[in-house]
Amino acid sequence: MAADGNITKDMIYEAVAPDDFESMLDLDRYNNRSTAFDKIISATHDHFWDPLDKKYIDFDEPFDMENQMLLPEEMIISLGTDYVSNHLSDPKTRIRFANQQALRSFSSILHGEQGALNLSASLCHVLLDQGAQEYAANQTREEARHVTAFAKYIKARWGRPVECGPILKTLLTDIIHSPEVYKKIIGMQMLVEGLAMGAFATFFNNINDPLGKKLMQLVMTDEAFHHKFGKIWADRTIPKLSPEEHAIIEDWAAHCFQTLLFNLVSPSQQRDLYEEFGLDPDRVIAEMAAMVTDETRRENMREQTNIFRVLVKTLLNAGIITDRTRGFYAVYVDLDELKGEGDRMVGDDIAEEGIAYLQEINFKDRALKAVKIAAE
Amino acid sequence: MAADGNITKDMIYEAVAPDDFESMLDLDRYNNRSTAFDKIISATHDHFWDPLDKKYIDFDAPWDMENDALVGEELNAAMQTDYVKAKLNTPALRAQFVNKSLLYSFSSILHGEQGALNLSASLCHVLLDQGAQEYAANQTREEARHVTAFAKYIKARWGRPIECSRVLQDLLTDIIASPEVYKKIIGMQMLVEGLAMGAFATFYQKLNDPLGKQLMQLVMTDEAFHHKFGKIWADRTIPKLSATEHQIVEDWAAHCFQILLFNLVSPSEQVALYEEFGLDPAKVLEEIQLIATDEVRREDMKEATNIFRVLIKTLLNAGIITDRTRAFYGMYVDMDELKAEGDRMVGDDIAEEGIAYLQKINFKDRIAQTLTIAAE
């Protein structure tokens, strides 16, 4: 293990302390810049989009939140229990419940994007390779537009987000402040971004709101590249790890996975929602536990777009999962089947279609505008 | 003065401690996003350029560094002395001296850009307004391409940069690590960026090397907006300062100005260069001292493109300079004349031409390319 705890196996991921600006001025650093990230840096112009510009996305597009569910009912697990289903028999109440449940997910995504922005900015302070640093700067910029976009979507549909769950908040704070690069890259680029790709693909395929669907696709055009940065790290790091280092990384990945799983699917995080609708939270949780067996979980995960399936596949393909944690993930997914599927990810097609759409907006039918830089 | 020392006079510049990620998750923050920076954020797509793409700039363009001076001899203070003129008695020797001397300026610019990258990333951690934060993220990305571009130019012309001077390094480290927003914005956005605009405008007009000239213009298309961020801050802050706060801001600006002036024009910083060319540094310094009278300095500053003239104009127009420091700047420039010139900056025309050039590249004659995001 590297003395500083970064577990650096390739110089392109070499890191310094967050307050060590002096190392950034090292003369050989500039010429030693790696080219590993050049393609994903240059690609940013192709998939440029701007949540402030209606040419790309118009947050004024209406949706009848009172009479329509944003997500199909089968995606709201608690509505599958007899108790909740019977209690929320009035169609409008049912819709309001489902949409309020969706707000939980979208708020988590918004807070996650905010975390990704700060995490990427923190990478700019520690990544020594100038190419890696430029990539991180680029990701910072892209995460900032995601924060803007999700904030605008939540404002348009619900008015205001809900609090970030304490578990997700702790994880985000931990990886932002951690000086260890492996924690940042596994935690954010592989796990949070992997989860995001899965979630966005699921929402893209299921959401009833065309505005939400478009938002998913636009965000995915960026996220696909962010996730790839993590993949490049894994390809160049995992095969060179000692058994002790592998154990550290594998444990950290499992810790992050469990945190994210708990944050997103644990009904205990939604007690206030159940109470708001006059439900007894303990009863909802008990009925859901009875309904959600290991078998149903696995069945759900078999669905291509299942949120966590993408995540487990990322970790499996990266070689992070060994027999030590295989049983932990196998509760949710058939690992052999997943391994046989190859590298391609569920969100890739959606992102590629999105980039084609953006190329049309970005590079066609655009007249030159007059430029004005002088003081306002 | 604000309790935290940020001297915040407008909520759009409200700041938190660099490690206070929790404040970024405040629910009202997302909807309170200011629109003050929306125009300069959205403009980034118009002036996108990529130093890794030869379509924008080709660092393989040749230049005969042995025989052709990159800039005219009149820009080199030492070359104006009889002693240096007599010693460097062949055109090739003089060209090599001028070129080597210029490496000092370009290395300072490179290190300054690196500082700007880290400074912008540090702003992402402290600026609470989500619009201001998105602006900072965007600037981080643009500074990263400047570091790449200047590193490539220095590699192409000289092979390797030279060390960052101690005074510049200390200033950059100070503003990056400082939690006080006013120090960051005055130090970087107003002073360093203002100096950069002046330097780039000078080099754009004086460089004989077409590649260097093109680089200046491309960088200026970004810098003009960065400088504007500082201007917006000043417009919304300076008029509301108490006398004590104004004094703090004015002193900090004068401190930064003095450091930058010393770093860029002090001939004592180039002792190693004089020795390399067989010159007696003491004699060179003595002769430069004799010719550089206050009158000559003022005459030089009257040139619209003089590097420091832009800087002083920025501070003057922002209302930062009062009678307390007027005489200090008055050594270099006629303050009344400068005040009468209005807001428009010397680099604005060059930047606007540059953006028109980029719009042509970015939005015309481009066909959609085949995409592939899947794993490499």
PDB file of N, CA, C and O in Angstrom, chain B residues 14-59:
ATOM      1  N   GLU B  14     -22.231  34.982  -0.839  1.00  0.00           N
ATOM      2  CA  GLU B  14     -22.175  34.424   0.515  1.00  0.00           C
ATOM      3  C   GLU B  14     -21.295  33.169   0.517  1.00  0.00           C
ATOM      4  O   GLU B  14     -21.330  32.385  -0.440  1.00  0.00           O
ATOM      5  N   ALA B  15     -20.537  33.021   1.579  1.00  0.00           N
ATOM      6  CA  ALA B  15     -19.589  31.903   1.594  1.00  0.00           C
ATOM      7  C   ALA B  15     -19.671  31.118   2.891  1.00  0.00           C
ATOM      8  O   ALA B  15     -20.116  31.625   3.919  1.00  0.00           O
ATOM      9  N   VAL B  16     -19.242  29.859   2.788  1.00  0.00           N
ATOM     10  CA  VAL B  16     -19.149  29.007   3.977  1.00  0.00           C
ATOM     11  C   VAL B  16     -17.696  28.542   4.111  1.00  0.00           C
ATOM     12  O   VAL B  16     -16.880  28.777   3.212  1.00  0.00           O
ATOM     13  N   ALA B  17     -17.394  27.890   5.209  1.00  0.00           N
ATOM     14  CA  ALA B  17     -16.033  27.362   5.401  1.00  0.00           C
ATOM     15  C   ALA B  17     -15.754  26.289   4.344  1.00  0.00           C
ATOM     16  O   ALA B  17     -16.680  25.589   3.913  1.00  0.00           O
ATOM     17  N   PRO B  18     -14.485  26.154   3.922  1.00  0.00           N
ATOM     18  CA  PRO B  18     -14.163  25.194   2.851  1.00  0.00           C
ATOM     19  C   PRO B  18     -14.568  23.752   3.163  1.00  0.00           C
ATOM     20  O   PRO B  18     -14.800  22.971   2.244  1.00  0.00           O
ATOM     21  N   ASP B  19     -14.672  23.398   4.440  1.00  0.00           N
ATOM     22  CA  ASP B  19     -15.023  22.005   4.767  1.00  0.00           C
ATOM     23  C   ASP B  19     -16.491  21.857   5.171  1.00  0.00           C
ATOM     24  O   ASP B  19     -16.900  20.819   5.681  1.00  0.00           O
ATOM     25  N   ASP B  20     -17.286  22.881   4.910  1.00  0.00           N
ATOM     26  CA  ASP B  20     -18.689  22.836   5.327  1.00  0.00           C
ATOM     27  C   ASP B  20     -19.581  22.376   4.171  1.00  0.00           C
ATOM     28  O   ASP B  20     -20.380  23.142   3.624  1.00  0.00           O
ATOM     29  N   PHE B  21     -19.463  21.097   3.828  1.00  0.00           N
ATOM     30  CA  PHE B  21     -20.274  20.570   2.724  1.00  0.00           C
ATOM     31  C   PHE B  21     -21.761  20.546   3.088  1.00  0.00           C
ATOM     32  O   PHE B  21     -22.634  20.712   2.225  1.00  0.00           O
ATOM     33  N   GLU B  22     -22.022  20.365   4.375  1.00  0.00           N
ATOM     34  CA  GLU B  22     -23.413  20.243   4.816  1.00  0.00           C
ATOM     35  C   GLU B  22     -24.261  21.446   4.392  1.00  0.00           C
ATOM     36  O   GLU B  22     -25.430  21.292   4.007  1.00  0.00           O
ATOM     37  N   SER B  23     -23.646  22.626   4.435  1.00  0.00           N
ATOM     38  CA  SER B  23     -24.402  23.835   4.047  1.00  0.00           C
ATOM     39  C   SER B  23     -24.823  23.797   2.584  1.00  0.00           C
ATOM     40  O   SER B  23     -25.778  24.461   2.184  1.00  0.00           O
ATOM     41  N   MET B  24     -24.077  23.034   1.788  1.00  0.00           N
ATOM     42  CA  MET B  24     -24.414  22.943   0.358  1.00  0.00           C
ATOM     43  C   MET B  24     -25.702  22.140   0.150  1.00  0.00           C
ATOM     44  O   MET B  24     -26.274  22.155  -0.937  1.00  0.00           O
ATOM     45  N   LEU B  25     -26.113  21.391   1.163  1.00  0.00           N
ATOM     46  CA  LEU B  25     -27.315  20.562   1.038  1.00  0.00           C
ATOM     47  C   LEU B  25     -28.550  21.253   1.609  1.00  0.00           C
ATOM     48  O   LEU B  25     -29.624  20.650   1.673  1.00  0.00           O
ATOM     49  N   ASP B  26     -28.385  22.502   2.014  1.00  0.00           N
ATOM     50  CA  ASP B  26     -29.531  23.260   2.538  1.00  0.00           C
ATOM     51  C   ASP B  26     -30.639  23.319   1.475  1.00  0.00           C
ATOM     52  O   ASP B  26     -30.373  23.629   0.307  1.00  0.00           O
ATOM     53  N   LEU B  27     -31.857  23.034   1.892  1.00  0.00           N
ATOM     54  CA  LEU B  27     -32.938  22.870   0.914  1.00  0.00           C
ATOM     55  C   LEU B  27     -33.323  24.163   0.189  1.00  0.00           C
ATOM     56  O   LEU B  27     -33.673  24.140  -0.993  1.00  0.00           O
ATOM     57  N   ASP B  28     -33.253  25.284   0.896  1.00  0.00           N
ATOM     58  CA  ASP B  28     -33.660  26.537   0.252  1.00  0.00           C
ATOM     59  C   ASP B  28     -32.591  27.082  -0.691  1.00  0.00           C
ATOM     60  O   ASP B  28     -32.870  27.928  -1.535  1.00  0.00           O
ATOM     61  N   ARG B  29     -31.385  26.602  -0.503  1.00  0.00           N
ATOM     62  CA  ARG B  29     -30.274  27.074  -1.330  1.00  0.00           C
ATOM     63  C   ARG B  29     -30.557  26.846  -2.822  1.00  0.00           C
ATOM     64  O   ARG B  29     -30.283  27.707  -3.652  1.00  0.00           O
ATOM     65  N   TYR B  30     -31.107  25.681  -3.157  1.00  0.00           N
ATOM     66  CA  TYR B  30     -31.307  25.350  -4.573  1.00  0.00           C
ATOM     67  C   TYR B  30     -32.268  26.329  -5.255  1.00  0.00           C
ATOM     68  O   TYR B  30     -32.023  26.794  -6.357  1.00  0.00           O
ATOM     69  N   ASN B  31     -33.351  26.638  -4.565  1.00  0.00           N
ATOM     70  CA  ASN B  31     -34.333  27.543  -5.182  1.00  0.00           C
ATOM     71  C   ASN B  31     -33.929  29.013  -5.109  1.00  0.00           C
ATOM     72  O   ASN B  31     -34.465  29.839  -5.833  1.00  0.00           O
ATOM     73  N   ASN B  32     -32.993  29.321  -4.211  1.00  0.00           N
ATOM     74  CA  ASN B  32     -32.558  30.710  -4.083  1.00  0.00           C
ATOM     75  C   ASN B  32     -31.452  31.075  -5.070  1.00  0.00           C
ATOM     76  O   ASN B  32     -30.860  32.144  -4.985  1.00  0.00           O
ATOM     77  N   ARG B  33     -31.114  30.180  -5.950  1.00  0.00           N
ATOM     78  CA  ARG B  33     -30.029  30.403  -6.917  1.00  0.00           C
ATOM     79  C   ARG B  33     -30.197  31.755  -7.605  1.00  0.00           C
ATOM     80  O   ARG B  33     -31.238  32.070  -8.145  1.00  0.00           O
ATOM     81  N   SER B  34     -29.146  32.548  -7.601  1.00  0.00           N
ATOM     82  CA  SER B  34     -29.209  33.844  -8.280  1.00  0.00           C
ATOM     83  C   SER B  34     -29.014  33.653  -9.786  1.00  0.00           C
ATOM     84  O   SER B  34     -28.428  32.662 -10.224  1.00  0.00           O
ATOM     85  N   THR B  35     -29.514  34.626 -10.548  1.00  0.00           N
ATOM     86  CA  THR B  35     -29.360  34.534 -12.009  1.00  0.00           C
ATOM     87  C   THR B  35     -28.249  35.473 -12.509  1.00  0.00           C
ATOM     88  O   THR B  35     -28.049  35.601 -13.704  1.00  0.00           O
ATOM     89  N   ALA B  36     -27.534  36.077 -11.569  1.00  0.00           N
ATOM     90  CA  ALA B  36     -26.529  37.094 -11.938  1.00  0.00           C
ATOM     91  C   ALA B  36     -25.453  36.559 -12.886  1.00  0.00           C
ATOM     92  O   ALA B  36     -24.882  37.321 -13.676  1.00  0.00           O
ATOM     93  N   PHE B  37     -25.157  35.267 -12.803  1.00  0.00           N
ATOM     94  CA  PHE B  37     -24.053  34.732 -13.596  1.00  0.00           C
ATOM     95  C   PHE B  37     -24.521  33.878 -14.772  1.00  0.00           C
ATOM     96  O   PHE B  37     -23.708  33.296 -15.485  1.00  0.00           O
ATOM     97  N   ASP B  38     -25.849  33.777 -14.934  1.00  0.00           N
ATOM     98  CA  ASP B  38     -26.388  32.870 -15.952  1.00  0.00           C
ATOM     99  C   ASP B  38     -25.850  33.173 -17.345  1.00  0.00           C
ATOM    100  O   ASP B  38     -25.510  32.257 -18.105  1.00  0.00           O
ATOM    101  N   LYS B  39     -25.753  34.462 -17.673  1.00  0.00           N
ATOM    102  CA  LYS B  39     -25.297  34.804 -19.029  1.00  0.00           C
ATOM    103  C   LYS B  39     -23.849  34.371 -19.261  1.00  0.00           C
ATOM    104  O   LYS B  39     -23.517  33.833 -20.308  1.00  0.00           O
ATOM    105  N   ILE B  40     -22.994  34.606 -18.250  1.00  0.00           N
ATOM    106  CA  ILE B  40     -21.585  34.228 -18.478  1.00  0.00           C
ATOM    107  C   ILE B  40     -21.380  32.716 -18.370  1.00  0.00           C
ATOM    108  O   ILE B  40     -20.446  32.180 -18.938  1.00  0.00           O
ATOM    109  N   ILE B  41     -22.288  32.030 -17.672  1.00  0.00           N
ATOM    110  CA  ILE B  41     -22.207  30.553 -17.650  1.00  0.00           C
ATOM    111  C   ILE B  41     -22.601  30.007 -19.027  1.00  0.00           C
ATOM    112  O   ILE B  41     -21.895  29.190 -19.614  1.00  0.00           O
ATOM    113  N   SER B  42     -23.727  30.488 -19.536  1.00  0.00           N
ATOM    114  CA  SER B  42     -24.228  29.973 -20.814  1.00  0.00           C
ATOM    115  C   SER B  42     -23.302  30.313 -21.976  1.00  0.00           C
ATOM    116  O   SER B  42     -23.244  29.596 -22.974  1.00  0.00           O
ATOM    117  N   ALA B  43     -22.557  31.418 -21.852  1.00  0.00           N
ATOM    118  CA  ALA B  43     -21.679  31.843 -22.945  1.00  0.00           C
ATOM    119  C   ALA B  43     -20.538  30.856 -23.204  1.00  0.00           C
ATOM    120  O   ALA B  43     -19.920  30.878 -24.267  1.00  0.00           O
ATOM    121  N   THR B  44     -20.276  29.985 -22.235  1.00  0.00           N
ATOM    122  CA  THR B  44     -19.103  29.100 -22.355  1.00  0.00           C
ATOM    123  C   THR B  44     -19.123  28.253 -23.627  1.00  0.00           C
ATOM    124  O   THR B  44     -18.073  27.938 -24.186  1.00  0.00           O
ATOM    125  N   HIS B  45     -20.323  27.896 -24.076  1.00  0.00           N
ATOM    126  CA  HIS B  45     -20.395  27.036 -25.255  1.00  0.00           C
ATOM    127  C   HIS B  45     -19.959  27.779 -26.516  1.00  0.00           C
ATOM    128  O   HIS B  45     -19.358  27.188 -27.421  1.00  0.00           O
ATOM    129  N   ASP B  46     -20.246  29.073 -26.568  1.00  0.00           N
ATOM    130  CA  ASP B  46     -19.844  29.881 -27.729  1.00  0.00           C
ATOM    131  C   ASP B  46     -18.323  29.949 -27.855  1.00  0.00           C
ATOM    132  O   ASP B  46     -17.784  29.923 -28.948  1.00  0.00           O
ATOM    133  N   HIS B  47     -17.669  30.093 -26.695  1.00  0.00           N
ATOM    134  CA  HIS B  47     -16.209  30.256 -26.778  1.00  0.00           C
ATOM    135  C   HIS B  47     -15.468  28.988 -26.348  1.00  0.00           C
ATOM    136  O   HIS B  47     -14.327  29.052 -25.883  1.00  0.00           O
ATOM    137  N   PHE B  48     -16.105  27.854 -26.555  1.00  0.00           N
ATOM    138  CA  PHE B  48     -15.406  26.586 -26.305  1.00  0.00           C
ATOM    139  C   PHE B  48     -14.221  26.440 -27.255  1.00  0.00           C
ATOM    140  O   PHE B  48     -14.313  26.757 -28.432  1.00  0.00           O
ATOM    141  N   TRP B  49     -13.113  25.974 -26.726  1.00  0.00           N
ATOM    142  CA  TRP B  49     -11.973  25.570 -27.560  1.00  0.00           C
ATOM    143  C   TRP B  49     -11.213  24.489 -26.817  1.00  0.00           C
ATOM    144  O   TRP B  49     -11.403  24.283 -25.617  1.00  0.00           O
ATOM    145  N   ASP B  50     -10.389  23.781 -27.539  1.00  0.00           N
ATOM    146  CA  ASP B  50      -9.761  22.595 -26.976  1.00  0.00           C
ATOM    147  C   ASP B  50      -8.297  22.535 -27.426  1.00  0.00           C
ATOM    148  O   ASP B  50      -8.013  22.313 -28.602  1.00  0.00           O
ATOM    149  N   PRO B  51      -7.368  22.736 -26.488  1.00  0.00           N
ATOM    150  CA  PRO B  51      -5.947  22.712 -26.859  1.00  0.00           C
ATOM    151  C   PRO B  51      -5.458  21.342 -27.323  1.00  0.00           C
ATOM    152  O   PRO B  51      -4.348  21.217 -27.834  1.00  0.00           O
ATOM    153  N   LEU B  52      -6.306  20.312 -27.147  1.00  0.00           N
ATOM    154  CA  LEU B  52      -5.916  18.971 -27.589  1.00  0.00           C
ATOM    155  C   LEU B  52      -6.373  18.701 -29.021  1.00  0.00           C
ATOM    156  O   LEU B  52      -6.071  17.653 -29.579  1.00  0.00           O
ATOM    157  N   ASP B  53      -7.100  19.641 -29.600  1.00  0.00           N
ATOM    158  CA  ASP B  53      -7.699  19.438 -30.916  1.00  0.00           C
ATOM    159  C   ASP B  53      -7.080  20.430 -31.922  1.00  0.00           C
ATOM    160  O   ASP B  53      -7.234  21.646 -31.776  1.00  0.00           O
ATOM    161  N   LYS B  54      -6.413  19.886 -32.924  1.00  0.00           N
ATOM    162  CA  LYS B  54      -5.701  20.740 -33.889  1.00  0.00           C
ATOM    163  C   LYS B  54      -6.637  21.628 -34.707  1.00  0.00           C
ATOM    164  O   LYS B  54      -6.174  22.528 -35.398  1.00  0.00           O
ATOM    165  N   LYS B  55      -7.894  21.321 -34.661  1.00  0.00           N
ATOM    166  CA  LYS B  55      -8.860  22.163 -35.362  1.00  0.00           C
ATOM    167  C   LYS B  55      -8.846  23.576 -34.759  1.00  0.00           C
ATOM    168  O   LYS B  55      -9.121  24.556 -35.446  1.00  0.00           O
ATOM    169  N   TYR B  56      -8.558  23.653 -33.468  1.00  0.00           N
ATOM    170  CA  TYR B  56      -8.552  24.952 -32.796  1.00  0.00           C
ATOM    171  C   TYR B  56      -7.151  25.574 -32.795  1.00  0.00           C
ATOM    172  O   TYR B  56      -6.984  26.752 -33.037  1.00  0.00           O
ATOM    173  N   ILE B  57      -6.165  24.770 -32.483  1.00  0.00           N
ATOM    174  CA  ILE B  57      -4.786  25.282 -32.407  1.00  0.00           C
ATOM    175  C   ILE B  57      -3.805  24.119 -32.579  1.00  0.00           C
ATOM    176  O   ILE B  57      -4.011  23.044 -32.001  1.00  0.00           O
ATOM    177  N   ASP B  58      -2.785  24.370 -33.366  1.00  0.00           N
ATOM    178  CA  ASP B  58      -1.839  23.295 -33.685  1.00  0.00           C
ATOM    179  C   ASP B  58      -0.464  23.637 -33.110  1.00  0.00           C
ATOM    180  O   ASP B  58       0.258  24.491 -33.622  1.00  0.00           O
ATOM    181  N   PHE B  59      -0.100  22.953 -32.040  1.00  0.00           N
ATOM    182  CA  PHE B  59       1.161  23.255 -31.368  1.00  0.00           C
ATOM    183  C   PHE B  59       2.380  22.718 -32.112  1.00  0.00           C
ATOM    184  O   PHE B  59       3.509  22.886 -31.652  1.00  0.00           O
TER     185      PHE B  59
END
